[in-house]
Structures are given as structure tokens and as C-alpha cells.
Amino acid sequence: MAGNDDGNDLVKQHCKSSGTWEEQGISRRDFLKFCTAMSAVLALPVTLVPRIAEALEDDKRPSVIWLEFQSCTGDTEALLRAANPTVADIVLDVLSVDYAETIMAAAGFQAEAARHATMKARSGTYIAVVEGAIPTGANGAYCCIGGRSALDITREVCGGAMATITVGTCASYGGIPAAAPNPTGAVGVKDAVPGATVINLPGCPVNTDNLVATVVHLLTFGSPPATDGKGRPLFAYGKRIHDNCERRPHFDAGQYVEQWGDQAHRAGHCLYKMGCKGPETFHNCPSQRYNEKTAWPVSAGHGCAGCSEPHFWDSMTPLYKRLPNVPGFGIEATADQIGLGIAAATAAAFGIHGVVSALRKGNDSDDEKEG
């Protein structure tokens, strides 16, 4: 507790005023709350909250160009429904979104002019955000905007950006558009622009908390967060869903849902046997959640689909089929062994109960005879 008190004192000491944020109607308390929440998402010590606050108080909001190609617009929907911070906080206070087809007022030639003006004025300093896969087949003819292919636009915008953040699995690895037989030749951004600095935030859709935290890390430290071998930030994708799942105790206890709607399902038991891909999927869904941090698929009674893993549609389907043996984990054997163990223990308990009952009956009979 003493350490937390020291940290909170340090935050208050270095954040006496939230400056321009207060001028925009955001209280110092809410500002510090947001900075602390970001440090938690990034798994940073509370002593770095003042540094985060200092970076966010800088008047130079990073310019963002948001591109959308082969996607369902689910990631834009996630952004529009962001709660902590709200989309208004993000768009008006954290970022300068200078080009985003869905939310910008300009259209047509004016929109294209806004993108070119941003690239020219902020060359090397703007952040590119990409939603959706990039089709490479037929010279990119499957997706064109303003007479140019998505592939050309991606190379131009991402090639001149300080960093590119892919939102969603489609932009990260090609996603469902790249699933076999991949008729459009869809790929993720890193495959389309190998030389670009790319931070992948896969998931269907992206969790906006992770997007904001990544931007805050860029602003605070001037560099991307540490990533795994698949280009994903470790703060958000460093652990398996299975490791932090709220149903994990039921897995350890051998309590599994066997059919949708059965008693175990209603009681919130483990969904592994119903096809949950949590043991092979890395994401912070159990902690960050969606819908104002109130829910995620497993809490709603549906197994993890593995959507933050590359090529999940080809490698993890059918969605409701139990995972095969997981390399290095042995979960299937463990699940079976737990089930057999419980069955054996139950049989043994009934056996002992039967023996004890028989002995009691025998004793009672002897007593009756003696009586």
C-alpha cells in the first residue's frame, strides 16, 4: 500500500494542472483517471503516469490518416462506440483525425485533397491506421478509391508514416478475405508494405482501449511498444486468453459444457469442449473486454473464435469443433484425464458408499437377530 501511496503522490505532484484539457471541459480528476487507465492497459508502473500526462498535454496532437479497404467496418464501429475514452475524446483531444472516410465531413475530391495535404504537411510524423485487408490480385483492381488501388494507396500512405497501426485481423494478416481460396489475393499491411513500421492490433473487432494505448505509447516514448513475433504489442497480446479466462477454474476442476444450454452451460462452466480456441489465442479480451468493459464472447456463453491469430479462419475452424492437441500444452489429454479422474473418483465413492451400506445392513441384521 505504501508503494501505491507514493505513486499516487507522485502523480499528483507532477500533474497539478491538466492545462488545455481543463480548458476543454475535462476535469483534472478525469484526465488523471484516463492517464492512469492507460498506464494500466500498457502494464506500466504508476510512476510513469506523469510522463503520459505530459505527452498528452502537448498541443501537437498526432495527425492520423485512417484507411479502410476490404473490411466489414467493424473496427470503425468499435471506435464509434468507444467509452473510455469516448470517440469524442479520441477524435477531438487525443488525435487529429485528418482523413477517415466514415467520420469525416468531406467527400470525393475534397477528401482525397485532405489526405494529400496531411501527408505533405506531416510527412514522417503522422500515424496511419489501416482497417481491412489489401487485395493484390488483378493488379489491385478488386478495391479502388479515387481511381487508385488499395495497394497503391497503402504503399504511399504507410510508406510516409511515422508508424502504421493495423486495426482488426483483416488489416493485420488478411483475415477472412485472405481465407482459402483467397480469390482477391488479400494480404495484411506488413505483406503489402514490408519496409513500413507496422503495429498489428488483430481481433474482430479491434479493442479501442488497445488502439488508444498504442497511440499513447507512441506519444509518450516516441517509439512503438514491444511486440511479439507476429507484430502484436505484448501489453495486449502477451498472454493466452485461457490464462486469464474467468472460466479457467472450471477447466481446472474438470467442469465442462457438453451441450449448448445444458446445466453446465447455464452455470458458466468451461467451453473448451464446445470449440473454445482460448488455449491457442493470445489477446487481453478477458481483462479489457468490450461494450464499456462489460462483456466479451466467453462471458456471454460463446467460446473464443481465435480471431486475433493469423489465418484463424483456415486453421481454427470449424468454430464449434474441439481443438486438436495443442503443442506444448496437452490440454486435450488434460481435459480427458480430468474427466476420467472425476469419473473414477465418483465410481470409487459410490463403491465405498455401497460397501459401507452393506456393512451397516449386515450389522443391523445381526443386531435384530441378537435382539
Short mmCIF file of C-alpha atoms in Angstrom, two decimals:
data_model
loop_
_atom_site.label_atom_id
_atom_site.label_comp_id
_atom_site.label_asym_id
_atom_site.label_seq_id
_atom_site.Cartn_x
_atom_site.Cartn_y
_atom_site.Cartn_z
CA MET A 1 0.00 0.00 0.00
CA ALA A 2 2.88 2.31 0.78
CA GLY A 3 4.17 1.91 -2.75
CA ASN A 4 0.78 2.83 -4.24
CA ASP A 5 0.53 5.86 -1.99
CA ASP A 6 3.97 7.01 -3.11
CA GLY A 7 2.93 6.53 -6.73
CA ASN A 8 -0.30 8.47 -6.30
CA ASP A 9 1.57 11.30 -4.58
CA LEU A 10 4.00 11.40 -7.46
CA VAL A 11 1.14 11.60 -9.95
CA LYS A 12 -0.50 14.46 -8.06
CA GLN A 13 2.82 16.27 -7.70
CA HIS A 14 3.61 16.16 -11.41
CA CYS A 15 0.07 16.72 -12.63
CA LYS A 16 -1.04 19.79 -10.75
CA SER A 17 -2.88 21.06 -13.79
CA SER A 18 -4.28 19.38 -16.84
CA GLY A 19 -3.83 22.62 -18.82
CA THR A 20 -5.59 22.58 -22.14
CA TRP A 21 -7.74 19.62 -21.08
CA GLU A 22 -9.39 21.71 -18.36
CA GLU A 23 -9.97 24.43 -20.92
CA GLN A 24 -11.82 21.84 -22.99
CA GLY A 25 -14.12 20.96 -20.12
CA ILE A 26 -12.26 17.84 -18.93
CA SER A 27 -11.63 17.86 -15.19
CA ARG A 28 -8.20 17.20 -13.73
CA ARG A 29 -9.63 14.14 -11.99
CA ASP A 30 -10.94 12.64 -15.25
CA PHE A 31 -7.69 13.46 -17.01
CA LEU A 32 -5.59 11.70 -14.37
CA LYS A 33 -8.06 8.82 -14.36
CA PHE A 34 -7.58 8.43 -18.11
CA CYS A 35 -3.76 8.60 -17.80
CA THR A 36 -3.80 6.01 -15.02
CA ALA A 37 -6.07 3.73 -17.06
CA MET A 38 -3.68 3.97 -19.99
CA SER A 39 -0.73 3.06 -17.77
CA ALA A 40 -2.71 0.03 -16.57
CA VAL A 41 -3.51 -1.11 -20.11
CA LEU A 42 0.13 -0.70 -21.08
CA ALA A 43 1.22 -2.54 -17.92
CA LEU A 44 3.37 0.43 -16.93
CA PRO A 45 4.13 1.45 -13.34
CA VAL A 46 2.08 4.29 -11.89
CA THR A 47 5.26 6.37 -11.65
CA LEU A 48 5.10 6.82 -15.44
CA VAL A 49 1.62 8.40 -15.34
CA PRO A 50 3.11 11.94 -15.18
CA ARG A 51 5.08 11.18 -18.34
CA ILE A 52 1.92 10.01 -20.08
CA ALA A 53 0.11 13.15 -18.92
CA GLU A 54 2.93 15.33 -20.19
CA ALA A 55 2.80 13.67 -23.60
CA LEU A 56 -0.98 14.07 -23.84
CA GLU A 57 -0.85 17.70 -22.75
CA ASP A 58 1.33 18.53 -25.71
CA ASP A 59 -0.65 20.73 -28.06
CA LYS A 60 0.68 18.81 -31.06
CA ARG A 61 -1.91 16.09 -31.42
CA PRO A 62 -0.67 13.40 -33.81
CA SER A 63 -2.22 13.54 -37.23
CA VAL A 64 -3.97 10.34 -38.27
CA ILE A 65 -4.91 9.02 -41.68
CA TRP A 66 -7.45 6.20 -41.32
CA LEU A 67 -7.70 3.97 -44.40
CA GLU A 68 -10.38 1.35 -44.96
CA PHE A 69 -10.27 -1.37 -47.59
CA GLN A 70 -11.59 -4.97 -47.54
CA SER A 71 -13.47 -4.93 -44.24
CA CYS A 72 -16.89 -5.08 -42.63
CA THR A 73 -16.32 -1.67 -40.94
CA GLY A 74 -16.45 -3.42 -37.59
CA ASP A 75 -13.33 -1.62 -36.38
CA THR A 76 -14.79 1.78 -37.20
CA GLU A 77 -17.93 0.69 -35.36
CA ALA A 78 -15.77 -0.22 -32.37
CA LEU A 79 -14.15 3.22 -32.48
CA LEU A 80 -17.51 4.98 -32.63
CA ARG A 81 -18.66 3.03 -29.56
CA ALA A 82 -15.54 3.61 -27.51
CA ALA A 83 -16.42 4.52 -23.94
CA ASN A 84 -13.19 5.12 -22.02
CA PRO A 85 -12.24 7.40 -23.65
CA THR A 86 -15.21 8.19 -25.84
CA VAL A 87 -14.84 8.65 -29.54
CA ALA A 88 -15.22 12.39 -28.94
CA ASP A 89 -12.27 12.31 -26.55
CA ILE A 90 -10.20 10.36 -29.07
CA VAL A 91 -11.04 12.37 -32.15
CA LEU A 92 -11.10 15.81 -30.54
CA ASP A 93 -8.48 15.55 -27.82
CA VAL A 94 -6.08 12.65 -28.36
CA LEU A 95 -5.78 12.51 -32.12
CA SER A 96 -6.18 14.79 -35.10
CA VAL A 97 -8.05 12.51 -37.45
CA ASP A 98 -7.48 14.27 -40.75
CA TYR A 99 -8.72 11.52 -43.03
CA ALA A 100 -11.28 8.83 -42.22
CA GLU A 101 -13.90 8.09 -44.83
CA THR A 102 -16.62 7.10 -42.38
CA ILE A 103 -16.48 10.01 -39.95
CA MET A 104 -15.07 12.90 -42.00
CA ALA A 105 -17.36 15.60 -43.38
CA ALA A 106 -15.52 15.95 -46.69
CA ALA A 107 -16.16 13.54 -49.55
CA GLY A 108 -14.88 12.82 -53.03
CA PHE A 109 -12.13 15.10 -54.30
CA GLN A 110 -12.15 17.16 -51.10
CA ALA A 111 -11.46 14.06 -49.01
CA GLU A 112 -8.60 12.99 -51.27
CA ALA A 113 -7.18 16.52 -51.09
CA ALA A 114 -7.29 16.39 -47.27
CA ARG A 115 -5.29 13.16 -47.29
CA HIS A 116 -2.66 14.52 -49.65
CA ALA A 117 -2.38 17.76 -47.68
CA THR A 118 -1.84 15.83 -44.44
CA MET A 119 0.79 13.59 -45.99
CA LYS A 120 2.65 16.62 -47.34
CA ALA A 121 2.46 18.74 -44.19
CA ARG A 122 3.11 15.91 -41.70
CA SER A 123 5.44 13.70 -43.71
CA GLY A 124 7.20 11.20 -41.43
CA THR A 125 5.24 12.31 -38.35
CA TYR A 126 1.66 11.20 -38.98
CA ILE A 127 0.17 7.89 -37.90
CA ALA A 128 -1.50 5.66 -40.48
CA VAL A 129 -4.35 3.44 -39.26
CA VAL A 130 -5.47 0.72 -41.65
CA GLU A 131 -8.73 -1.23 -41.44
CA GLY A 132 -9.33 -4.14 -43.79
CA ALA A 133 -7.20 -6.35 -46.00
CA ILE A 134 -5.39 -5.18 -49.12
CA PRO A 135 -6.22 -7.13 -52.31
CA THR A 136 -3.22 -7.66 -54.57
CA GLY A 137 -4.84 -9.77 -57.29
CA ALA A 138 -5.56 -8.35 -60.76
CA ASN A 139 -3.13 -5.51 -60.07
CA GLY A 140 -5.23 -4.39 -57.12
CA ALA A 141 -8.40 -3.91 -59.17
CA TYR A 142 -10.62 -5.54 -56.51
CA CYS A 143 -10.55 -2.41 -54.33
CA CYS A 144 -10.05 1.08 -55.73
CA ILE A 145 -10.65 4.52 -54.21
CA GLY A 146 -10.47 7.70 -56.26
CA GLY A 147 -9.22 5.72 -59.24
CA ARG A 148 -6.28 4.20 -57.35
CA SER A 149 -5.88 0.71 -55.96
CA ALA A 150 -5.82 0.00 -52.25
CA LEU A 151 -2.35 -1.44 -52.74
CA ASP A 152 -1.02 1.83 -54.21
CA ILE A 153 -2.66 3.94 -51.51
CA THR A 154 -1.34 1.69 -48.74
CA ARG A 155 2.20 1.85 -50.06
CA GLU A 156 2.04 5.63 -50.38
CA VAL A 157 0.41 6.41 -47.02
CA CYS A 158 2.13 3.79 -44.87
CA GLY A 159 5.47 4.37 -46.56
CA GLY A 160 5.48 8.01 -45.39
CA ALA A 161 4.07 7.48 -41.89
CA MET A 162 5.88 7.55 -38.56
CA ALA A 163 4.14 4.26 -37.83
CA THR A 164 1.21 2.24 -39.10
CA ILE A 165 -1.34 0.67 -36.77
CA THR A 166 -3.47 -2.09 -38.24
CA VAL A 167 -6.87 -2.38 -36.60
CA GLY A 168 -8.54 -5.77 -36.85
CA THR A 169 -7.36 -9.11 -38.16
CA CYS A 170 -8.02 -8.31 -41.84
CA ALA A 171 -5.54 -5.41 -41.90
CA SER A 172 -3.09 -7.34 -39.73
CA TYR A 173 -2.98 -10.67 -41.56
CA GLY A 174 -5.56 -10.62 -44.34
CA GLY A 175 -8.35 -12.05 -42.14
CA ILE A 176 -11.42 -13.59 -43.72
CA PRO A 177 -10.80 -12.00 -47.17
CA ALA A 178 -7.50 -13.94 -47.24
CA ALA A 179 -9.12 -17.26 -46.26
CA ALA A 180 -8.77 -20.09 -48.76
CA PRO A 181 -9.06 -19.85 -51.71
CA ASN A 182 -8.35 -16.11 -51.27
CA PRO A 183 -9.69 -15.09 -54.71
CA THR A 184 -8.56 -11.45 -54.42
CA GLY A 185 -5.05 -12.17 -53.19
CA ALA A 186 -5.77 -10.34 -49.93
CA VAL A 187 -2.85 -9.66 -47.58
CA GLY A 188 -2.14 -7.70 -44.42
CA VAL A 189 -0.34 -4.36 -44.37
CA LYS A 190 3.08 -5.76 -43.47
CA ASP A 191 2.99 -8.04 -46.51
CA ALA A 192 1.87 -5.15 -48.73
CA VAL A 193 4.48 -2.71 -47.41
CA PRO A 194 7.34 -4.81 -45.95
CA GLY A 195 9.52 -1.78 -45.15
CA ALA A 196 6.91 0.07 -43.07
CA THR A 197 6.84 0.20 -39.27
CA VAL A 198 3.67 -1.75 -38.54
CA ILE A 199 1.99 -2.48 -35.20
CA ASN A 200 -0.68 -5.17 -35.51
CA LEU A 201 -3.83 -4.96 -33.37
CA PRO A 202 -5.76 -8.02 -34.60
CA GLY A 203 -9.20 -9.04 -33.38
CA CYS A 204 -12.74 -8.90 -34.69
CA PRO A 205 -13.10 -6.07 -33.98
CA VAL A 206 -10.11 -4.25 -32.53
CA ASN A 207 -10.42 -3.31 -28.88
CA THR A 208 -10.33 0.50 -28.87
CA ASP A 209 -8.54 0.51 -25.49
CA ASN A 210 -5.60 -1.22 -27.16
CA LEU A 211 -5.66 1.26 -30.04
CA VAL A 212 -5.60 4.27 -27.73
CA ALA A 213 -2.94 2.69 -25.54
CA THR A 214 -0.74 2.09 -28.58
CA VAL A 215 -1.10 5.73 -29.64
CA VAL A 216 -0.37 6.88 -26.07
CA HIS A 217 2.78 4.73 -26.06
CA LEU A 218 3.90 6.31 -29.34
CA LEU A 219 3.30 9.80 -27.93
CA THR A 220 4.92 9.08 -24.58
CA PHE A 221 8.01 7.20 -25.64
CA GLY A 222 8.34 8.15 -29.31
CA SER A 223 8.53 4.51 -30.34
CA PRO A 224 6.19 1.54 -30.81
CA PRO A 225 5.54 -0.78 -27.87
CA ALA A 226 7.41 -4.07 -27.68
CA THR A 227 5.81 -6.69 -29.89
CA ASP A 228 5.77 -10.45 -30.31
CA GLY A 229 6.85 -12.35 -33.40
CA LYS A 230 3.52 -11.55 -35.09
CA GLY A 231 3.88 -7.78 -34.68
CA ARG A 232 1.38 -7.55 -31.77
CA PRO A 233 2.06 -5.41 -28.67
CA LEU A 234 2.99 -7.60 -25.75
CA PHE A 235 0.93 -5.48 -23.35
CA ALA A 236 -2.23 -6.63 -25.17
CA TYR A 237 -1.23 -9.98 -26.69
CA GLY A 238 1.36 -11.29 -24.27
CA LYS A 239 -0.86 -13.88 -22.62
CA ARG A 240 -3.28 -16.54 -23.78
CA ILE A 241 -6.96 -15.98 -23.28
CA HIS A 242 -7.01 -19.31 -21.46
CA ASP A 243 -4.56 -17.95 -18.86
CA ASN A 244 -6.87 -15.14 -17.72
CA CYS A 245 -10.27 -16.60 -18.58
CA GLU A 246 -12.92 -16.24 -15.91
CA ARG A 247 -13.97 -19.85 -16.65
CA ARG A 248 -10.46 -21.21 -16.07
CA PRO A 249 -11.29 -22.52 -12.55
CA HIS A 250 -13.95 -24.75 -14.15
CA PHE A 251 -11.36 -26.13 -16.57
CA ASP A 252 -9.05 -26.92 -13.67
CA ALA A 253 -11.95 -28.58 -11.85
CA GLY A 254 -12.93 -30.66 -14.90
CA GLN A 255 -16.28 -28.92 -15.28
CA TYR A 256 -17.15 -28.62 -18.99
CA VAL A 257 -20.14 -27.63 -21.07
CA GLU A 258 -21.12 -30.73 -23.07
CA GLN A 259 -24.14 -29.29 -24.94
CA TRP A 260 -25.41 -25.78 -25.58
CA GLY A 261 -27.99 -24.93 -22.97
CA ASP A 262 -27.17 -27.76 -20.59
CA GLN A 263 -26.84 -27.19 -16.85
CA ALA A 264 -23.06 -26.70 -17.13
CA HIS A 265 -23.59 -24.03 -19.80
CA ARG A 266 -26.09 -22.20 -17.63
CA ALA A 267 -23.70 -22.45 -14.69
CA GLY A 268 -20.84 -20.83 -16.67
CA HIS A 269 -18.53 -23.84 -16.92
CA CYS A 270 -15.57 -24.19 -19.31
CA LEU A 271 -16.35 -24.02 -23.06
CA TYR A 272 -13.27 -25.89 -24.25
CA LYS A 273 -15.21 -28.98 -25.37
CA MET A 274 -17.60 -26.73 -27.31
CA GLY A 275 -14.77 -25.46 -29.52
CA CYS A 276 -13.34 -22.57 -27.50
CA LYS A 277 -9.99 -21.52 -29.01
CA GLY A 278 -8.79 -19.70 -25.89
CA PRO A 279 -5.90 -22.15 -25.26
CA GLU A 280 -4.26 -21.13 -28.57
CA THR A 281 -5.24 -17.47 -28.74
CA PHE A 282 -3.25 -14.52 -27.40
CA HIS A 283 -5.29 -11.42 -26.51
CA ASN A 284 -6.33 -9.41 -23.45
CA CYS A 285 -10.09 -9.85 -24.07
CA PRO A 286 -10.74 -11.22 -20.54
CA SER A 287 -9.39 -8.04 -18.91
CA GLN A 288 -10.20 -5.24 -21.38
CA ARG A 289 -13.49 -6.64 -22.72
CA TYR A 290 -15.93 -4.73 -24.94
CA ASN A 291 -19.11 -2.68 -24.52
CA GLU A 292 -17.72 -0.42 -21.82
CA LYS A 293 -15.77 -3.32 -20.36
CA THR A 294 -18.95 -5.21 -19.53
CA ALA A 295 -18.73 -8.26 -21.79
CA TRP A 296 -16.77 -10.42 -24.21
CA PRO A 297 -17.78 -13.60 -26.06
CA VAL A 298 -16.85 -16.10 -23.34
CA SER A 299 -18.70 -14.14 -20.65
CA ALA A 300 -21.76 -14.24 -22.92
CA GLY A 301 -21.57 -18.03 -23.15
CA HIS A 302 -19.77 -18.43 -26.50
CA GLY A 303 -16.29 -19.83 -26.91
CA CYS A 304 -13.34 -17.81 -28.21
CA ALA A 305 -13.11 -17.96 -32.04
CA GLY A 306 -9.36 -17.31 -32.09
CA CYS A 307 -9.88 -14.20 -34.24
CA SER A 308 -6.67 -12.46 -33.18
CA GLU A 309 -4.49 -15.24 -34.59
CA PRO A 310 -3.18 -15.17 -38.18
CA HIS A 311 -5.23 -17.23 -40.63
CA PHE A 312 -7.61 -18.28 -37.85
CA TRP A 313 -10.41 -18.95 -40.33
CA ASP A 314 -8.38 -21.63 -42.08
CA SER A 315 -6.53 -23.07 -39.10
CA MET A 316 -9.14 -22.95 -36.30
CA THR A 317 -12.41 -23.83 -37.98
CA PRO A 318 -14.92 -25.44 -37.63
CA LEU A 319 -15.62 -22.97 -34.86
CA TYR A 320 -17.53 -25.47 -32.74
CA LYS A 321 -15.08 -28.34 -33.07
CA ARG A 322 -12.83 -29.08 -30.16
CA LEU A 323 -9.21 -28.04 -30.63
CA PRO A 324 -6.83 -30.85 -31.50
CA ASN A 325 -3.79 -31.43 -29.32
CA VAL A 326 -2.24 -28.05 -28.60
CA PRO A 327 1.57 -28.14 -28.99
CA GLY A 328 3.29 -27.74 -25.67
CA PHE A 329 0.03 -27.60 -23.72
CA GLY A 330 -1.52 -31.03 -23.70
CA ILE A 331 -4.92 -29.57 -22.90
CA GLU A 332 -6.95 -32.28 -24.63
CA ALA A 333 -5.18 -35.03 -22.73
CA THR A 334 -5.54 -32.98 -19.56
CA ALA A 335 -9.25 -32.47 -20.11
CA ASP A 336 -9.78 -36.16 -20.75
CA GLN A 337 -7.67 -37.15 -17.78
CA ILE A 338 -9.56 -34.76 -15.54
CA GLY A 339 -12.84 -36.20 -16.77
CA LEU A 340 -11.65 -39.77 -16.26
CA GLY A 341 -10.25 -38.85 -12.88
CA ILE A 342 -13.57 -37.45 -11.74
CA ALA A 343 -15.45 -40.46 -13.12
CA ALA A 344 -13.08 -42.83 -11.35
CA ALA A 345 -13.32 -40.86 -8.12
CA THR A 346 -17.10 -40.84 -8.38
CA ALA A 347 -17.21 -44.58 -9.07
CA ALA A 348 -14.89 -45.17 -6.16
CA ALA A 349 -17.06 -43.01 -3.90
CA PHE A 350 -20.19 -44.93 -4.91
CA GLY A 351 -18.30 -48.20 -4.39
CA ILE A 352 -17.20 -47.20 -0.89
CA HIS A 353 -20.72 -45.98 -0.15
CA GLY A 354 -22.10 -49.36 -1.27
CA VAL A 355 -19.64 -51.31 0.89
CA VAL A 356 -20.37 -49.14 3.92
CA SER A 357 -24.12 -49.50 3.36
CA ALA A 358 -23.79 -53.28 3.05
CA LEU A 359 -21.79 -53.46 6.27
CA ARG A 360 -24.36 -51.32 8.04
CA LYS A 361 -27.17 -53.54 6.79
CA GLY A 362 -25.21 -56.56 7.94
CA ASN A 363 -24.70 -55.08 11.40
CA ASP A 364 -28.37 -54.10 11.63
CA SER A 365 -29.39 -57.65 10.71
CA ASP A 366 -27.04 -59.08 13.33
CA ASP A 367 -28.44 -56.66 15.92
CA GLU A 368 -32.00 -57.65 15.01
CA LYS A 369 -31.10 -61.34 15.33
CA GLU A 370 -29.41 -60.74 18.69
CA GLY A 371 -32.39 -58.61 19.84
#
